[in-house]
């Protein structure tokens, strides 16, 4: 399974349009520029971990859906053990990376 930034951008655009914010409003809510949102939505740029984190936490979205198009229950709908056992072997390092990045961001935001 690979992360196709064009497909990720399409899923983000679809979510934004379904929820009605303009690109400018959406960008402001994520603390990025309108141009950056446009470039993500068109696949010209990939989404950074910081922006992905803000997007998922502010709008209660699944990274599995945004990055890979996987549908299924939200992680809060089942236990951590069930979630981890549902992962493909190649997804485990990706999940670990995002968890580490999320914890690092959390620690940094507490220092501010």
mmCIF file of C-alpha atoms in Angstrom:
data_model
loop_
_atom_site.group_PDB
_atom_site.id
_atom_site.type_symbol
_atom_site.label_atom_id
_atom_site.label_comp_id
_atom_site.label_asym_id
_atom_site.label_seq_id
_atom_site.Cartn_x
_atom_site.Cartn_y
_atom_site.Cartn_z
ATOM 1 C CA UNK A 1 0.000 0.000 0.000
ATOM 2 C CA UNK A 2 1.420 3.381 -0.949
ATOM 3 C CA UNK A 3 0.518 6.939 -0.132
ATOM 4 C CA UNK A 4 -0.435 8.688 -3.368
ATOM 5 C CA UNK A 5 -0.407 12.419 -2.647
ATOM 6 C CA UNK A 6 -2.795 13.179 -5.525
ATOM 7 C CA UNK A 7 -5.379 10.758 -4.104
ATOM 8 C CA UNK A 8 -4.766 12.099 -0.579
ATOM 9 C CA UNK A 9 -5.325 15.611 -1.903
ATOM 10 C CA UNK A 10 -8.559 14.545 -3.590
ATOM 11 C CA UNK A 11 -9.845 13.044 -0.326
ATOM 12 C CA UNK A 12 -8.955 16.233 1.576
ATOM 13 C CA UNK A 13 -10.668 18.397 -1.075
ATOM 14 C CA UNK A 14 -13.753 16.164 -1.007
ATOM 15 C CA UNK A 15 -13.930 16.468 2.785
ATOM 16 C CA UNK A 16 -13.505 20.259 2.642
ATOM 17 C CA UNK A 17 -16.197 20.691 -0.008
ATOM 18 C CA UNK A 18 -18.640 18.413 1.828
ATOM 19 C CA UNK A 19 -18.161 20.498 4.974
ATOM 20 C CA UNK A 20 -18.411 23.847 3.151
ATOM 21 C CA UNK A 21 -15.392 25.864 4.274
ATOM 22 C CA UNK A 22 -13.653 27.826 1.554
ATOM 23 C CA UNK A 23 -9.989 27.046 0.969
ATOM 24 C CA UNK A 24 -9.151 30.229 2.888
ATOM 25 C CA UNK A 25 -11.285 29.234 5.899
ATOM 26 C CA UNK A 26 -9.940 25.696 5.824
ATOM 27 C CA UNK A 27 -6.351 26.939 5.566
ATOM 28 C CA UNK A 28 -6.848 29.330 8.471
ATOM 29 C CA UNK A 29 -8.257 26.537 10.647
ATOM 30 C CA UNK A 30 -5.098 24.509 9.974
ATOM 31 C CA UNK A 31 -2.707 27.460 10.329
ATOM 32 C CA UNK A 32 -1.395 27.162 6.755
ATOM 33 C CA UNK A 33 -1.707 29.303 3.639
ATOM 34 C CA UNK A 34 -4.529 29.034 1.125
ATOM 35 C CA UNK A 35 -1.918 28.351 -1.536
ATOM 36 C CA UNK A 36 -0.585 25.393 0.490
ATOM 37 C CA UNK A 37 -4.105 23.897 0.760
ATOM 38 C CA UNK A 38 -4.527 24.332 -2.997
ATOM 39 C CA UNK A 39 -1.218 22.568 -3.651
ATOM 40 C CA UNK A 40 -2.150 19.700 -1.302
ATOM 41 C CA UNK A 41 -5.591 19.298 -2.880
ATOM 42 C CA UNK A 42 -4.109 19.158 -6.396
ATOM 43 C CA UNK A 43 -1.308 16.780 -5.379
ATOM 44 C CA UNK A 44 1.460 19.290 -6.124
ATOM 45 C CA UNK A 45 2.637 19.016 -2.515
ATOM 46 C CA UNK A 46 2.306 16.326 0.093
ATOM 47 C CA UNK A 47 0.781 17.035 3.462
ATOM 48 C CA UNK A 48 3.215 17.510 6.332
ATOM 49 C CA UNK A 49 2.898 15.528 9.550
ATOM 50 C CA UNK A 50 2.075 18.725 11.470
ATOM 51 C CA UNK A 51 -0.748 19.643 9.098
ATOM 52 C CA UNK A 52 -2.003 16.060 8.969
ATOM 53 C CA UNK A 53 -2.091 15.985 12.766
ATOM 54 C CA UNK A 54 -4.027 19.272 12.960
ATOM 55 C CA UNK A 55 -6.425 18.175 10.214
ATOM 56 C CA UNK A 56 -7.188 14.834 11.830
ATOM 57 C CA UNK A 57 -7.570 16.168 15.356
ATOM 58 C CA UNK A 58 -9.590 19.286 14.467
ATOM 59 C CA UNK A 59 -11.948 17.491 12.101
ATOM 60 C CA UNK A 60 -11.913 13.997 13.684
ATOM 61 C CA UNK A 61 -10.636 12.313 10.541
ATOM 62 C CA UNK A 62 -8.790 9.044 10.157
ATOM 63 C CA UNK A 63 -5.244 9.125 8.803
ATOM 64 C CA UNK A 64 -5.916 5.699 7.259
ATOM 65 C CA UNK A 65 -8.683 7.243 5.202
ATOM 66 C CA UNK A 66 -6.840 10.431 4.240
ATOM 67 C CA UNK A 67 -3.538 8.785 3.357
ATOM 68 C CA UNK A 68 -4.616 5.384 2.058
ATOM 69 C CA UNK A 69 -8.357 5.576 1.374
ATOM 70 C CA UNK A 70 -9.049 2.849 3.927
ATOM 71 C CA UNK A 71 -12.517 2.905 5.412
ATOM 72 C CA UNK A 72 -13.409 1.301 8.668
ATOM 73 C CA UNK A 73 -14.108 2.104 12.245
ATOM 74 C CA UNK A 74 -12.337 5.016 13.854
ATOM 75 C CA UNK A 75 -9.513 3.917 16.169
ATOM 76 C CA UNK A 76 -11.635 4.943 19.156
ATOM 77 C CA UNK A 77 -14.242 2.338 18.140
ATOM 78 C CA UNK A 78 -11.987 -0.560 19.119
ATOM 79 C CA UNK A 79 -9.105 -1.351 21.410
ATOM 80 C CA UNK A 80 -5.492 -0.557 20.702
ATOM 81 C CA UNK A 81 -4.744 -4.278 20.498
ATOM 82 C CA UNK A 82 -7.496 -4.753 17.890
ATOM 83 C CA UNK A 83 -6.254 -1.757 15.940
ATOM 84 C CA UNK A 84 -2.635 -2.952 15.903
ATOM 85 C CA UNK A 85 -3.606 -6.492 14.942
ATOM 86 C CA UNK A 86 -5.637 -5.137 12.000
ATOM 87 C CA UNK A 87 -2.581 -3.464 10.422
ATOM 88 C CA UNK A 88 -0.726 -4.848 7.449
ATOM 89 C CA UNK A 89 2.911 -5.528 8.288
ATOM 90 C CA UNK A 90 4.134 -2.697 6.048
ATOM 91 C CA UNK A 91 1.753 -0.238 7.777
ATOM 92 C CA UNK A 92 3.221 -0.795 11.246
ATOM 93 C CA UNK A 93 6.325 1.420 10.740
ATOM 94 C CA UNK A 94 4.078 4.159 9.310
ATOM 95 C CA UNK A 95 1.781 4.051 12.338
ATOM 96 C CA UNK A 96 4.747 4.032 14.710
ATOM 97 C CA UNK A 97 6.186 7.071 12.896
ATOM 98 C CA UNK A 98 2.923 8.989 13.197
ATOM 99 C CA UNK A 99 2.538 8.059 16.853
ATOM 100 C CA UNK A 100 6.083 9.213 17.589
ATOM 101 C CA UNK A 101 5.521 12.455 15.657
ATOM 102 C CA UNK A 102 2.221 13.081 17.458
ATOM 103 C CA UNK A 103 3.804 12.565 20.864
ATOM 104 C CA UNK A 104 6.679 14.859 19.900
ATOM 105 C CA UNK A 105 4.228 17.574 18.785
ATOM 106 C CA UNK A 106 2.288 17.175 22.016
ATOM 107 C CA UNK A 107 5.457 17.591 24.088
ATOM 108 C CA UNK A 108 6.482 20.648 22.055
ATOM 109 C CA UNK A 109 3.074 22.273 22.446
ATOM 110 C CA UNK A 110 3.224 21.770 26.220
ATOM 111 C CA UNK A 111 6.542 23.634 26.333
ATOM 112 C CA UNK A 112 4.978 26.759 24.743
#
